[in-house]
Every structure is written in structure tokens, then in C-alpha cells.
PDB file of C-alpha atoms in Angstrom:
ATOM      1  CA  MET A1070     -12.908  67.348  26.398  1.00 95.00           C
ATOM      2  CA  LEU A1071     -12.767  65.795  29.850  1.00 98.00           C
ATOM      3  CA  SER A1072     -13.580  68.050  32.798  1.00 99.00           C
ATOM      4  CA  PHE A1073     -14.361  67.462  36.483  1.00 99.00           C
ATOM      5  CA  SER A1074     -16.965  69.279  38.570  1.00 99.00           C
ATOM      6  CA  THR A1075     -16.028  70.905  41.845  1.00 99.00           C
ATOM      7  CA  CYS A1076     -19.345  69.721  43.312  1.00 98.00           C
ATOM      8  CA  TRP A1077     -17.447  66.576  44.360  1.00 99.00           C
ATOM      9  CA  ASN A1078     -14.963  68.266  46.675  1.00 99.00           C
ATOM     10  CA  SER A1079     -15.718  71.979  47.191  1.00 98.00           C
ATOM     11  CA  GLY A1080     -17.647  71.355  50.399  1.00 96.00           C
ATOM     12  CA  ARG A1081     -14.687  69.895  52.255  1.00 97.00           C
ATOM     13  CA  HIS A1082     -12.107  72.545  51.355  1.00 98.00           C
ATOM     14  CA  GLN A1083     -11.401  75.923  52.913  1.00 98.00           C
ATOM     15  CA  ASP A1084      -8.904  76.962  50.249  1.00 98.00           C
ATOM     16  CA  GLY A1085      -9.765  77.015  46.556  1.00 99.00           C
ATOM     17  CA  GLU A1086      -6.240  76.251  45.399  1.00 99.00           C
ATOM     18  CA  ALA A1087      -6.153  73.088  47.526  1.00 99.00           C
ATOM     19  CA  MET A1088      -9.506  72.077  46.047  1.00 99.00           C
ATOM     20  CA  VAL A1089      -8.095  72.450  42.538  1.00 99.00           C
ATOM     21  CA  GLU A1090      -4.950  70.531  43.458  1.00 99.00           C
ATOM     22  CA  GLU A1091      -6.999  67.562  44.668  1.00 99.00           C
ATOM     23  CA  ILE A1092      -8.652  67.299  41.252  1.00 99.00           C
ATOM     24  CA  LEU A1093      -5.360  67.752  39.411  1.00 99.00           C
ATOM     25  CA  GLU A1094      -3.816  64.928  41.436  1.00 98.00           C
ATOM     26  CA  MET A1095      -6.428  62.570  39.989  1.00 98.00           C
ATOM     27  CA  GLY A1096      -5.193  63.270  36.472  1.00 98.00           C
ATOM     28  CA  VAL A1097      -7.742  65.833  35.252  1.00 98.00           C
ATOM     29  CA  ASP A1098      -6.510  69.321  34.337  1.00 98.00           C
ATOM     30  CA  THR A1099      -9.845  70.978  33.513  1.00 98.00           C
ATOM     31  CA  ILE A1100     -12.623  71.802  35.989  1.00 99.00           C
ATOM     32  CA  GLU A1101     -16.209  72.969  36.014  1.00 99.00           C
ATOM     33  CA  ILE A1102     -16.792  75.442  38.839  1.00 99.00           C
ATOM     34  CA  SER A1103     -20.099  74.264  40.225  1.00 98.00           C
ATOM     35  CA  HIS A1104     -23.010  75.550  42.269  1.00 98.00           C
ATOM     36  CA  GLY A1105     -22.636  75.330  46.022  1.00 94.00           C
ATOM     37  CA  LEU A1106     -19.178  76.876  45.901  1.00 97.00           C
ATOM     38  CA  LYS A1107     -18.419  79.141  48.857  1.00 97.00           C
ATOM     39  CA  VAL A1108     -17.318  82.617  47.828  1.00 97.00           C
ATOM     40  CA  SER A1109     -14.293  82.184  50.104  1.00 98.00           C
ATOM     41  CA  LEU A1110     -12.901  79.559  47.700  1.00 99.00           C
ATOM     42  CA  LEU A1111     -12.758  81.925  44.726  1.00 99.00           C
ATOM     43  CA  PRO A1112      -9.457  83.677  45.572  1.00 99.00           C
ATOM     44  CA  GLY A1113      -7.622  80.353  45.630  1.00 99.00           C
ATOM     45  CA  ILE A1114      -9.281  79.182  42.423  1.00 99.00           C
ATOM     46  CA  LYS A1115      -8.351  82.430  40.685  1.00 99.00           C
ATOM     47  CA  LYS A1116      -4.786  82.111  41.950  1.00 99.00           C
ATOM     48  CA  ALA A1117      -4.541  78.587  40.540  1.00 99.00           C
ATOM     49  CA  TYR A1118      -6.026  79.737  37.234  1.00 99.00           C
ATOM     50  CA  ARG A1119      -3.642  82.685  36.901  1.00 99.00           C
ATOM     51  CA  ALA A1120      -0.742  80.338  37.602  1.00 99.00           C
ATOM     52  CA  GLY A1121      -1.843  78.110  34.735  1.00 99.00           C
ATOM     53  CA  MET A1122      -2.503  75.142  37.007  1.00 99.00           C
ATOM     54  CA  MET A1123      -5.791  74.245  35.316  1.00 99.00           C
ATOM     55  CA  LYS A1124      -8.352  75.247  32.729  1.00 98.00           C
ATOM     56  CA  VAL A1125     -12.008  76.036  33.434  1.00 99.00           C
ATOM     57  CA  SER A1126     -14.422  74.417  31.004  1.00 99.00           C
ATOM     58  CA  GLY A1127     -17.449  76.205  32.429  1.00 99.00           C
ATOM     59  CA  VAL A1128     -19.453  77.345  35.429  1.00 99.00           C
ATOM     60  CA  HIS A1129     -22.714  75.993  36.858  1.00 99.00           C
ATOM     61  CA  ASN A1130     -25.337  78.500  37.991  1.00 98.00           C
ATOM     62  CA  PHE A1131     -25.499  79.841  40.701  1.00 98.00           C
ATOM     63  CA  CYS A1132     -21.825  80.438  41.359  1.00 98.00           C
ATOM     64  CA  PRO A1133     -20.665  81.357  43.862  1.00 98.00           C
ATOM     65  CA  SER A1134     -23.437  80.142  46.135  1.00 96.00           C
ATOM     66  CA  PRO A1135     -25.718  82.949  47.383  1.00 95.00           C
ATOM     67  CA  VAL A1136     -24.312  84.184  50.682  1.00 92.00           C
ATOM     68  CA  GLU A1137     -27.700  83.940  52.399  1.00 92.00           C
ATOM     69  CA  LEU A1138     -27.874  80.167  51.821  1.00 89.00           C
ATOM     70  CA  MET A1139     -26.281  77.812  54.320  1.00 80.00           C
ATOM     71  CA  ILE A1140     -26.463  74.741  52.059  1.00 85.00           C
ATOM     72  CA  ASP A1141     -25.912  73.920  48.395  1.00 91.00           C
ATOM     73  CA  ALA A1142     -29.277  74.811  46.857  1.00 91.00           C
ATOM     74  CA  PRO A1143     -29.062  75.505  43.106  1.00 94.00           C
ATOM     75  CA  ASP A1144     -32.859  75.691  42.895  1.00 96.00           C
ATOM     76  CA  ALA A1145     -33.388  78.043  45.839  1.00 95.00           C
ATOM     77  CA  TYR A1146     -34.379  80.787  43.397  1.00 98.00           C
ATOM     78  CA  GLU A1147     -36.253  79.880  40.230  1.00 98.00           C
ATOM     79  CA  PHE A1148     -37.129  81.808  37.094  1.00 98.00           C
ATOM     80  CA  THR A1149     -40.528  80.103  37.272  1.00 98.00           C
ATOM     81  CA  SER A1150     -41.410  81.310  40.780  1.00 98.00           C
ATOM     82  CA  HIS A1151     -44.698  83.137  41.297  1.00 97.00           C
ATOM     83  CA  ARG A1152     -42.779  85.587  43.493  1.00 98.00           C
ATOM     84  CA  LYS A1153     -41.303  88.389  41.404  1.00 98.00           C
ATOM     85  CA  ASN A1154     -38.528  89.070  43.926  1.00 98.00           C
ATOM     86  CA  GLU A1155     -37.371  85.438  43.663  1.00 98.00           C
ATOM     87  CA  ARG A1156     -37.346  85.604  39.869  1.00 98.00           C
ATOM     88  CA  GLU A1157     -35.327  88.813  40.003  1.00 98.00           C
ATOM     89  CA  ARG A1158     -32.907  87.290  42.512  1.00 98.00           C
ATOM     90  CA  ALA A1159     -32.439  84.275  40.246  1.00 98.00           C
ATOM     91  CA  LEU A1160     -31.752  86.586  37.312  1.00 98.00           C
ATOM     92  CA  SER A1161     -29.311  88.765  39.240  1.00 98.00           C
ATOM     93  CA  LEU A1162     -27.341  85.740  40.457  1.00 98.00           C
ATOM     94  CA  THR A1163     -27.255  84.303  36.946  1.00 99.00           C
ATOM     95  CA  LEU A1164     -25.881  87.476  35.391  1.00 99.00           C
ATOM     96  CA  LYS A1165     -23.125  87.520  38.009  1.00 98.00           C
ATOM     97  CA  THR A1166     -22.375  83.871  37.255  1.00 99.00           C
ATOM     98  CA  ILE A1167     -21.930  84.719  33.574  1.00 99.00           C
ATOM     99  CA  GLU A1168     -19.539  87.516  34.494  1.00 99.00           C
ATOM    100  CA  LEU A1169     -17.539  85.128  36.674  1.00 99.00           C
ATOM    101  CA  ALA A1170     -17.418  82.585  33.860  1.00 99.00           C
ATOM    102  CA  ALA A1171     -15.995  85.236  31.551  1.00 99.00           C
ATOM    103  CA  GLU A1172     -13.140  85.837  33.991  1.00 99.00           C
ATOM    104  CA  PHE A1173     -12.088  82.218  33.478  1.00 99.00           C
ATOM    105  CA  GLN A1174     -12.633  82.291  29.688  1.00 98.00           C
ATOM    106  CA  SER A1175     -15.252  79.589  30.184  1.00 99.00           C
ATOM    107  CA  LYS A1176     -16.999  77.895  27.286  1.00 98.00           C
ATOM    108  CA  TYR A1177     -20.451  77.882  28.944  1.00 99.00           C
ATOM    109  CA  VAL A1178     -22.692  78.461  31.951  1.00 99.00           C
ATOM    110  CA  VAL A1179     -25.133  75.659  32.867  1.00 99.00           C
ATOM    111  CA  LEU A1180     -28.652  76.785  33.816  1.00 98.00           C
ATOM    112  CA  HIS A1181     -31.608  75.296  35.678  1.00 98.00           C
ATOM    113  CA  LEU A1182     -34.810  77.029  34.572  1.00 98.00           C
ATOM    114  CA  GLY A1183     -37.180  76.085  37.386  1.00 98.00           C
ATOM    115  CA  SER A1184     -40.150  73.854  38.118  1.00 98.00           C
ATOM    116  CA  VAL A1185     -43.932  73.554  38.069  1.00 98.00           C
ATOM    117  CA  PRO A1186     -45.573  73.549  41.533  1.00 96.00           C
ATOM    118  CA  MET A1187     -47.289  70.185  41.610  1.00 96.00           C
ATOM    119  CA  LYS A1188     -47.236  67.032  43.688  1.00 91.00           C
ATOM    120  CA  SER A1189     -44.071  65.021  43.062  1.00 91.00           C
ATOM    121  CA  ARG A1190     -45.489  62.090  41.152  1.00 95.00           C
ATOM    122  CA  SER A1191     -42.008  61.089  39.936  1.00 96.00           C
ATOM    123  CA  LYS A1192     -41.158  59.736  43.383  1.00 95.00           C
ATOM    124  CA  THR A1193     -44.364  57.716  43.499  1.00 96.00           C
ATOM    125  CA  LEU A1194     -43.585  56.176  40.110  1.00 98.00           C
ATOM    126  CA  THR A1195     -40.004  55.467  41.162  1.00 98.00           C
ATOM    127  CA  ASP A1196     -41.217  53.674  44.273  1.00 98.00           C
ATOM    128  CA  MET A1197     -43.444  51.519  42.051  1.00 98.00           C
ATOM    129  CA  VAL A1198     -40.464  50.639  39.866  1.00 98.00           C
ATOM    130  CA  ILE A1199     -38.376  49.706  42.906  1.00 98.00           C
ATOM    131  CA  GLY A1200     -41.234  47.457  43.970  1.00 97.00           C
ATOM    132  CA  GLY A1201     -41.293  45.713  40.591  1.00 97.00           C
ATOM    133  CA  GLY A1202     -44.272  47.594  39.199  1.00 98.00           C
ATOM    134  CA  LEU A1203     -42.734  49.109  36.072  1.00 98.00           C
ATOM    135  CA  ASN A1204     -45.389  49.283  33.326  1.00 95.00           C
ATOM    136  CA  SER A1205     -48.030  47.750  35.574  1.00 98.00           C
ATOM    137  CA  ARG A1206     -51.567  49.054  35.130  1.00 98.00           C
ATOM    138  CA  LYS A1207     -51.197  51.183  38.265  1.00 98.00           C
ATOM    139  CA  PHE A1208     -47.852  52.551  37.053  1.00 98.00           C
ATOM    140  CA  VAL A1209     -49.163  53.461  33.601  1.00 98.00           C
ATOM    141  CA  LYS A1210     -52.238  55.128  35.097  1.00 98.00           C
ATOM    142  CA  GLY A1211     -50.041  57.185  37.435  1.00 98.00           C
ATOM    143  CA  LYS A1212     -47.652  58.149  34.648  1.00 98.00           C
ATOM    144  CA  ILE A1213     -50.466  59.330  32.389  1.00 98.00           C
ATOM    145  CA  ALA A1214     -51.953  61.365  35.240  1.00 97.00           C
ATOM    146  CA  MET A1215     -48.568  63.004  35.871  1.00 98.00           C
ATOM    147  CA  ILE A1216     -48.110  63.898  32.212  1.00 98.00           C
ATOM    148  CA  LYS A1217     -51.613  65.360  31.929  1.00 97.00           C
ATOM    149  CA  GLU A1218     -51.190  67.470  35.061  1.00 97.00           C
ATOM    150  CA  ARG A1219     -47.743  68.688  34.029  1.00 98.00           C
ATOM    151  CA  GLU A1220     -48.864  69.552  30.502  1.00 96.00           C
ATOM    152  CA  GLY A1221     -51.846  71.452  31.849  1.00 96.00           C
ATOM    153  CA  LEU A1222     -49.713  73.614  34.108  1.00 96.00           C
ATOM    154  CA  GLY A1223     -46.659  74.100  31.930  1.00 97.00           C
ATOM    155  CA  ARG A1224     -47.443  77.133  29.786  1.00 96.00           C
ATOM    156  CA  LEU A1225     -47.296  79.784  32.531  1.00 98.00           C
ATOM    157  CA  TYR A1226     -44.038  78.535  34.025  1.00 98.00           C
ATOM    158  CA  LEU A1227     -42.312  77.970  30.709  1.00 98.00           C
ATOM    159  CA  GLY A1228     -43.321  81.505  29.759  1.00 98.00           C
ATOM    160  CA  ARG A1229     -41.589  82.897  32.822  1.00 98.00           C
ATOM    161  CA  ALA A1230     -38.487  80.850  32.069  1.00 98.00           C
ATOM    162  CA  ARG A1231     -38.479  81.971  28.435  1.00 98.00           C
ATOM    163  CA  GLU A1232     -38.724  85.612  29.500  1.00 98.00           C
ATOM    164  CA  ALA A1233     -35.738  85.235  31.827  1.00 98.00           C
ATOM    165  CA  LEU A1234     -33.752  83.358  29.203  1.00 98.00           C
ATOM    166  CA  ALA A1235     -34.133  86.230  26.744  1.00 98.00           C
ATOM    167  CA  ARG A1236     -32.518  88.615  29.236  1.00 98.00           C
ATOM    168  CA  ILE A1237     -29.844  86.075  30.115  1.00 99.00           C
ATOM    169  CA  ALA A1238     -28.962  85.538  26.455  1.00 99.00           C
ATOM    170  CA  GLU A1239     -28.261  89.257  26.022  1.00 99.00           C
ATOM    171  CA  HIS A1240     -25.817  89.135  28.942  1.00 99.00           C
ATOM    172  CA  ALA A1241     -24.258  85.944  27.582  1.00 99.00           C
ATOM    173  CA  GLU A1242     -23.571  87.660  24.273  1.00 99.00           C
ATOM    174  CA  LYS A1243     -22.162  90.732  26.012  1.00 99.00           C
ATOM    175  CA  PHE A1244     -19.667  88.607  27.955  1.00 99.00           C
ATOM    176  CA  GLN A1245     -19.160  86.043  25.167  1.00 99.00           C
ATOM    177  CA  VAL A1246     -20.162  83.045  27.294  1.00 99.00           C
ATOM    178  CA  PRO A1247     -22.924  80.751  25.963  1.00 99.00           C
ATOM    179  CA  VAL A1248     -25.588  79.502  28.370  1.00 99.00           C
ATOM    180  CA  ALA A1249     -26.760  75.884  28.324  1.00 99.00           C
ATOM    181  CA  VAL A1250     -30.206  74.808  29.533  1.00 99.00           C
ATOM    182  CA  GLU A1251     -29.830  71.556  31.442  1.00 99.00           C
ATOM    183  CA  SER A1252     -31.969  68.438  31.105  1.00 99.00           C
ATOM    184  CA  ARG A1253     -33.561  67.878  34.513  1.00 98.00           C
ATOM    185  CA  SER A1254     -34.075  64.765  36.590  1.00 97.00           C
ATOM    186  CA  HIS A1255     -37.807  65.029  37.342  1.00 97.00           C
ATOM    187  CA  TYR A1256     -40.794  65.510  35.064  1.00 97.00           C
ATOM    188  CA  GLU A1257     -42.137  68.240  37.359  1.00 97.00           C
ATOM    189  CA  GLN A1258     -39.171  70.463  36.479  1.00 98.00           C
ATOM    190  CA  VAL A1259     -38.891  72.944  33.614  1.00 98.00           C
ATOM    191  CA  PRO A1260     -38.466  72.351  30.783  1.00 98.00           C
ATOM    192  CA  SER A1261     -40.018  68.981  30.020  1.00 98.00           C
ATOM    193  CA  GLU A1262     -38.578  67.219  26.989  1.00 98.00           C
ATOM    194  CA  ARG A1263     -41.360  68.504  24.739  1.00 98.00           C
ATOM    195  CA  GLU A1264     -40.776  72.015  26.056  1.00 98.00           C
ATOM    196  CA  MET A1265     -36.993  71.702  25.730  1.00 99.00           C
ATOM    197  CA  ALA A1266     -37.186  70.719  22.072  1.00 98.00           C
ATOM    198  CA  ALA A1267     -39.590  73.564  21.310  1.00 98.00           C
ATOM    199  CA  LEU A1268     -37.498  76.031  23.299  1.00 98.00           C
ATOM    200  CA  MET A1269     -34.291  75.098  21.494  1.00 98.00           C
ATOM    201  CA  ALA A1270     -35.983  75.317  18.101  1.00 98.00           C
ATOM    202  CA  GLU A1271     -37.067  78.823  19.050  1.00 97.00           C
ATOM    203  CA  VAL A1272     -34.061  80.340  20.844  1.00 97.00           C
ATOM    204  CA  ALA A1273     -30.956  78.195  20.287  1.00 98.00           C
ATOM    205  CA  GLY A1274     -28.048  79.935  18.637  1.00 98.00           C
ATOM    206  CA  PRO A1275     -24.535  81.148  19.414  1.00 98.00           C
ATOM    207  CA  TRP A1276     -25.449  82.113  22.989  1.00 99.00           C
ATOM    208  CA  VAL A1277     -28.101  79.580  24.016  1.00 99.00           C
ATOM    209  CA  GLY A1278     -27.989  75.796  23.717  1.00 99.00           C
ATOM    210  CA  TYR A1279     -28.750  72.461  25.326  1.00 99.00           C
ATOM    211  CA  TRP A1280     -26.904  70.740  28.183  1.00 99.00           C
ATOM    212  CA  HIS A1281     -27.290  66.970  28.374  1.00 99.00           C
ATOM    213  CA  ASP A1282     -27.096  65.337  31.790  1.00 99.00           C
ATOM    214  CA  PHE A1283     -26.615  61.604  31.257  1.00 99.00           C
ATOM    215  CA  GLY A1284     -27.816  60.691  34.737  1.00 99.00           C
ATOM    216  CA  HIS A1285     -30.885  62.915  34.732  1.00 99.00           C
ATOM    217  CA  VAL A1286     -32.060  61.645  31.366  1.00 99.00           C
ATOM    218  CA  GLN A1287     -31.438  58.050  32.424  1.00 99.00           C
ATOM    219  CA  LEU A1288     -33.675  58.542  35.460  1.00 99.00           C
ATOM    220  CA  LYS A1289     -36.514  59.486  33.123  1.00 98.00           C
ATOM    221  CA  ALA A1290     -35.700  56.594  30.814  1.00 98.00           C
ATOM    222  CA  ASN A1291     -35.933  54.272  33.809  1.00 98.00           C
ATOM    223  CA  LEU A1292     -39.519  55.483  34.281  1.00 98.00           C
ATOM    224  CA  SER A1293     -40.188  54.793  30.569  1.00 98.00           C
ATOM    225  CA  LEU A1294     -40.769  58.506  29.978  1.00 98.00           C
ATOM    226  CA  LEU A1295     -38.321  58.588  27.061  1.00 98.00           C
ATOM    227  CA  ASP A1296     -35.700  56.633  25.139  1.00 99.00           C
ATOM    228  CA  HIS A1297     -32.264  57.946  26.131  1.00 99.00           C
ATOM    229  CA  TYR A1298     -30.625  57.325  22.758  1.00 99.00           C
ATOM    230  CA  GLU A1299     -33.458  58.819  20.720  1.00 99.00           C
ATOM    231  CA  TRP A1300     -33.624  61.880  22.958  1.00 99.00           C
ATOM    232  CA  LEU A1301     -29.914  62.651  22.764  1.00 99.00           C
ATOM    233  CA  ASP A1302     -29.910  62.028  19.023  1.00 99.00           C
ATOM    234  CA  SER A1303     -32.743  64.536  18.577  1.00 99.00           C
ATOM    235  CA  MET A1304     -30.998  67.196  20.687  1.00 99.00           C
ATOM    236  CA  LYS A1305     -27.374  66.872  19.569  1.00 98.00           C
ATOM    237  CA  GLN A1306     -27.794  69.677  17.023  1.00 98.00           C
ATOM    238  CA  TRP A1307     -28.093  72.149  19.920  1.00 99.00           C
ATOM    239  CA  LEU A1308     -25.650  70.450  22.303  1.00 99.00           C
ATOM    240  CA  ILE A1309     -23.148  72.576  24.220  1.00 99.00           C
ATOM    241  CA  GLY A1310     -21.884  69.881  26.585  1.00 99.00           C
ATOM    242  CA  CYS A1311     -22.702  67.101  29.030  1.00 99.00           C
ATOM    243  CA  HIS A1312     -22.698  66.181  32.697  1.00 99.00           C
ATOM    244  CA  LEU A1313     -21.536  62.634  33.150  1.00 99.00           C
ATOM    245  CA  HIS A1314     -22.480  60.299  35.977  1.00 99.00           C
ATOM    246  CA  ASP A1315     -23.854  56.811  36.219  1.00 99.00           C
ATOM    247  CA  VAL A1316     -27.187  55.568  37.569  1.00 99.00           C
ATOM    248  CA  ILE A1317     -27.677  52.464  39.666  1.00 99.00           C
ATOM    249  CA  TRP A1318     -31.118  51.157  38.712  1.00 98.00           C
ATOM    250  CA  PRO A1319     -33.487  52.822  38.943  1.00 98.00           C
ATOM    251  CA  GLU A1320     -32.892  56.078  40.832  1.00 98.00           C
ATOM    252  CA  LYS A1321     -29.411  56.322  42.372  1.00 98.00           C
ATOM    253  CA  ASP A1322     -27.606  58.911  40.246  1.00 99.00           C
ATOM    254  CA  HIS A1323     -24.362  60.903  40.441  1.00 99.00           C
ATOM    255  CA  ARG A1324     -22.478  57.609  40.719  1.00 99.00           C
ATOM    256  CA  VAL A1325     -19.014  56.899  39.353  1.00 99.00           C
ATOM    257  CA  PRO A1326     -19.054  55.765  35.701  1.00 99.00           C
ATOM    258  CA  PHE A1327     -19.139  51.975  35.223  1.00 99.00           C
ATOM    259  CA  GLN A1328     -20.955  51.459  38.533  1.00 98.00           C
ATOM    260  CA  GLY A1329     -24.429  51.654  37.006  1.00 98.00           C
ATOM    261  CA  THR A1330     -26.493  50.980  33.912  1.00 98.00           C
ATOM    262  CA  VAL A1331     -25.994  53.997  31.620  1.00 99.00           C
ATOM    263  CA  ASP A1332     -24.953  52.628  28.208  1.00 99.00           C
ATOM    264  CA  PHE A1333     -22.069  54.986  27.463  1.00 99.00           C
ATOM    265  CA  ASP A1334     -20.809  52.756  24.621  1.00 99.00           C
ATOM    266  CA  ARG A1335     -24.038  53.390  22.720  1.00 99.00           C
ATOM    267  CA  LEU A1336     -24.700  56.975  23.762  1.00 99.00           C
ATOM    268  CA  LEU A1337     -21.307  58.665  23.618  1.00 98.00           C
ATOM    269  CA  PRO A1338     -20.878  58.411  19.820  1.00 98.00           C
ATOM    270  CA  LEU A1339     -23.799  60.854  19.566  1.00 99.00           C
ATOM    271  CA  VAL A1340     -21.686  63.518  21.302  1.00 99.00           C
ATOM    272  CA  PRO A1341     -19.198  65.448  19.123  1.00 98.00           C
ATOM    273  CA  VAL A1342     -15.702  64.834  20.501  1.00 98.00           C
ATOM    274  CA  GLU A1343     -15.003  68.535  21.002  1.00 97.00           C
ATOM    275  CA  LYS A1344     -17.888  69.014  23.455  1.00 98.00           C
ATOM    276  CA  PRO A1345     -17.027  69.254  27.171  1.00 98.00           C
ATOM    277  CA  ILE A1346     -17.932  66.129  29.131  1.00 99.00           C
ATOM    278  CA  VAL A1347     -17.926  66.930  32.832  1.00 99.00           C
ATOM    279  CA  TRP A1348     -17.781  64.250  35.510  1.00 99.00           C
ATOM    280  CA  GLU A1349     -20.400  65.486  37.985  1.00 99.00           C
ATOM    281  CA  LEU A1350     -20.215  63.191  41.003  1.00 99.00           C
ATOM    282  CA  SER A1351     -21.782  63.318  44.440  1.00 98.00           C
ATOM    283  CA  HIS A1352     -19.512  64.405  47.268  1.00 98.00           C
ATOM    284  CA  ARG A1353     -20.193  60.971  48.768  1.00 98.00           C
ATOM    285  CA  ARG A1354     -18.312  59.157  46.006  1.00 99.00           C
ATOM    286  CA  LYS A1355     -14.982  57.675  47.121  1.00 99.00           C
ATOM    287  CA  LYS A1356     -11.747  58.905  45.594  1.00 98.00           C
ATOM    288  CA  GLU A1357     -10.471  55.354  45.099  1.00 99.00           C
ATOM    289  CA  ASP A1358     -13.534  54.532  42.984  1.00 99.00           C
ATOM    290  CA  ILE A1359     -12.964  57.613  40.844  1.00 99.00           C
ATOM    291  CA  LEU A1360      -9.276  56.782  40.462  1.00 99.00           C
ATOM    292  CA  GLY A1361     -10.266  53.297  39.359  1.00 99.00           C
ATOM    293  CA  ALA A1362     -12.723  54.542  36.750  1.00 99.00           C
ATOM    294  CA  LEU A1363     -10.788  57.440  35.210  1.00 99.00           C
ATOM    295  CA  PRO A1364      -8.065  55.344  33.487  1.00 98.00           C
ATOM    296  CA  ILE A1365     -10.718  53.038  32.033  1.00 98.00           C
ATOM    297  CA  TRP A1366     -12.644  56.042  30.731  1.00 98.00           C
ATOM    298  CA  LYS A1367      -9.540  57.617  29.225  1.00 98.00           C
ATOM    299  CA  GLN A1368      -8.651  54.380  27.449  1.00 98.00           C
ATOM    300  CA  LYS A1369     -12.143  53.532  26.172  1.00 98.00           C
ATOM    301  CA  TYR A1370     -13.136  57.046  25.167  1.00 98.00           C
ATOM    302  CA  ALA A1371      -9.836  58.721  24.340  1.00 97.00           C
ATOM    303  CA  ALA A1372     -11.339  60.782  21.521  1.00 97.00           C
ATOM    304  CA  TRP A1373     -13.714  62.495  23.967  1.00 97.00           C
ATOM    305  CA  VAL A1374     -10.917  63.088  26.485  1.00 96.00           C
ATOM    306  CA  ASP A1375      -8.635  64.955  24.096  1.00 86.00           C
ATOM    307  CA  GLY A1376     -11.144  66.382  21.627  1.00 82.00           C
ATOM    308  CA  GLY A1377     -11.530  70.137  21.558  1.00 61.00           C
ATOM    309  CA  ARG A1378      -8.504  70.815  23.736  1.00 62.00           C
ATOM    310  CA  ASP A1379      -6.564  74.023  23.273  1.00 60.00           C
ATOM    311  CA  ASP A1380      -3.140  73.562  24.828  1.00 53.00           C
ATOM    312  CA  GLU A1381      -1.483  76.580  23.272  1.00 42.00           C
TER     313      GLU A1381
END
């Protein structure tokens, strides 16, 4: 099922209905209501939904954006924080997001779980790759050091995330909206791939699953931290849906499909056709580029555009 994230255009609209109409005009009738959405846009979105203008595939936590934040900051509050009040704020906002998703009969809520407080070694490794140092001795040494540090710190922060997820899952069941833990773009974030696989084996079920972000996983593949195909193949049993965007080598993500190096021809067959595939593009992407890519996508991957639709 093809869907389109409001993260692309919510920031430039004052009326939610107009925001929805802009997406509809591009030929997509299903949206994901994303983080960063101003609460003032909700009345217009609800009006459009009640009028049957569009469907809502899902909602991305936190939604709407916390009123105290002046910018889009989905990681402003983390379940992994050492501050209890921040963890509680993250939980409270998440429960409200689930309730909002239920209003739109959404199929999921996408979650970020948090991060480990450590020096951002991912950026250092990326800079080496840009400079032609991929798999050099210095690169490999830095990558091993990052993995060792991250593994040494992970247990405490994953424990906090797991505790929050247990409470979130109860709310998800109450409101009949599954929650999907998203693959993150940096190794310092939670969960790592090892942690994600273990977490899904432990807690996945009707109300908790995995959310695959093609761009985020490709960023890690570009640092030789994983094989994109093998990772998705290992996680598809728990898959709820996907964020779709391309990556211009090695680190420029949230690009329009077919502008970068993500091998969709090889990867997409791993995704069941009924799963939501959400175009999640930066607000900087040009409408004409999107309009150029959408027809190609619909033609090449028609099964994933129409699969799982309920047009009754």
C-alpha cells in the first residue's frame, strides 16, 4: 500500500485540509500523519478524513508535535533518558499519539525508542567514507571502537526502552493500533540491530512489530555495519511497514526514489505487498522531482501500490 508522509509539506501549511489536498493532487490518496505536525493542522486533517478525501495509513510519534517545542524534534523526549520526567513525558505523548491514530483507524504508530549517550562516532566514520577511506585500517579501527563502546553501554538504555514499550503495548492493544519500532539511522541510537532482533523475538506480536526505514538502514550499510538485504530478510517476519526514501552515497538520505543508490529492485520483493510503504521525504525535496518519480514507482512496483488496500 502506497502512502505519503506529511513530513514533506506540513511545515509550510496553516490549514490541514490544504496540506492533505496538496498530497492528493500528486496522485496519492493515503497519508501518514508525521511528527512535527502543528496541533493547529489537526482540525483540517480531521475534516478531510471525515469527508472521505483520504485514508490514514498510520501516525508517527510524537503527533501532534509537543506544544512546548518550536521545531520538529521527534527525539526531544526519549524513553532512554536518565531523567525520569523526560521518560514520563515521552510516554505520555506516545499514549496520546496512539489515541489520535485510533481516531483515524490507523494501521500503526511508528516509534523511536531513544539513544545511548556517547560520542557520535558515526559521523566520524561517514567523513572517512566521504574522503575515500571506507574499510581502511583507520576506518576499521574506528568502527570496532564504536561497536565496543555501544555494546558496553547498551543494556541500561535498552532496559529503559523495553520497560516503556511494555506500557505502550498495553495502550496499543486497548486502542487496537499496533506500534512499530523503527530502524534508526545511527549506531548510537536504540535499538542497535542486535538489540532489535532480540527485542522483536521477545515482544513482537499483534501489538508490537518492526518498522523498516530503507534510508536509515542503507546509511548503516554504507558504513559496512550490515548487509541491507540480509537484515531486511531476517526481520520481515515481524514487519509492520516501511519508510521509503533514497540515499545519495554515502549519507544524504530522505531523497526522492531513483535519485540515489538504494536497490529497491532487490529489496522490495522481501516486503509483503499488503504492508504500508510510506514515502518519507525531506521538506526540501522539490514537487517536480516527486511528480517525476511517482509514476515510475507505480509502474515498476504496482503490486506494492495496490496491495492491502481496502476501498469499500
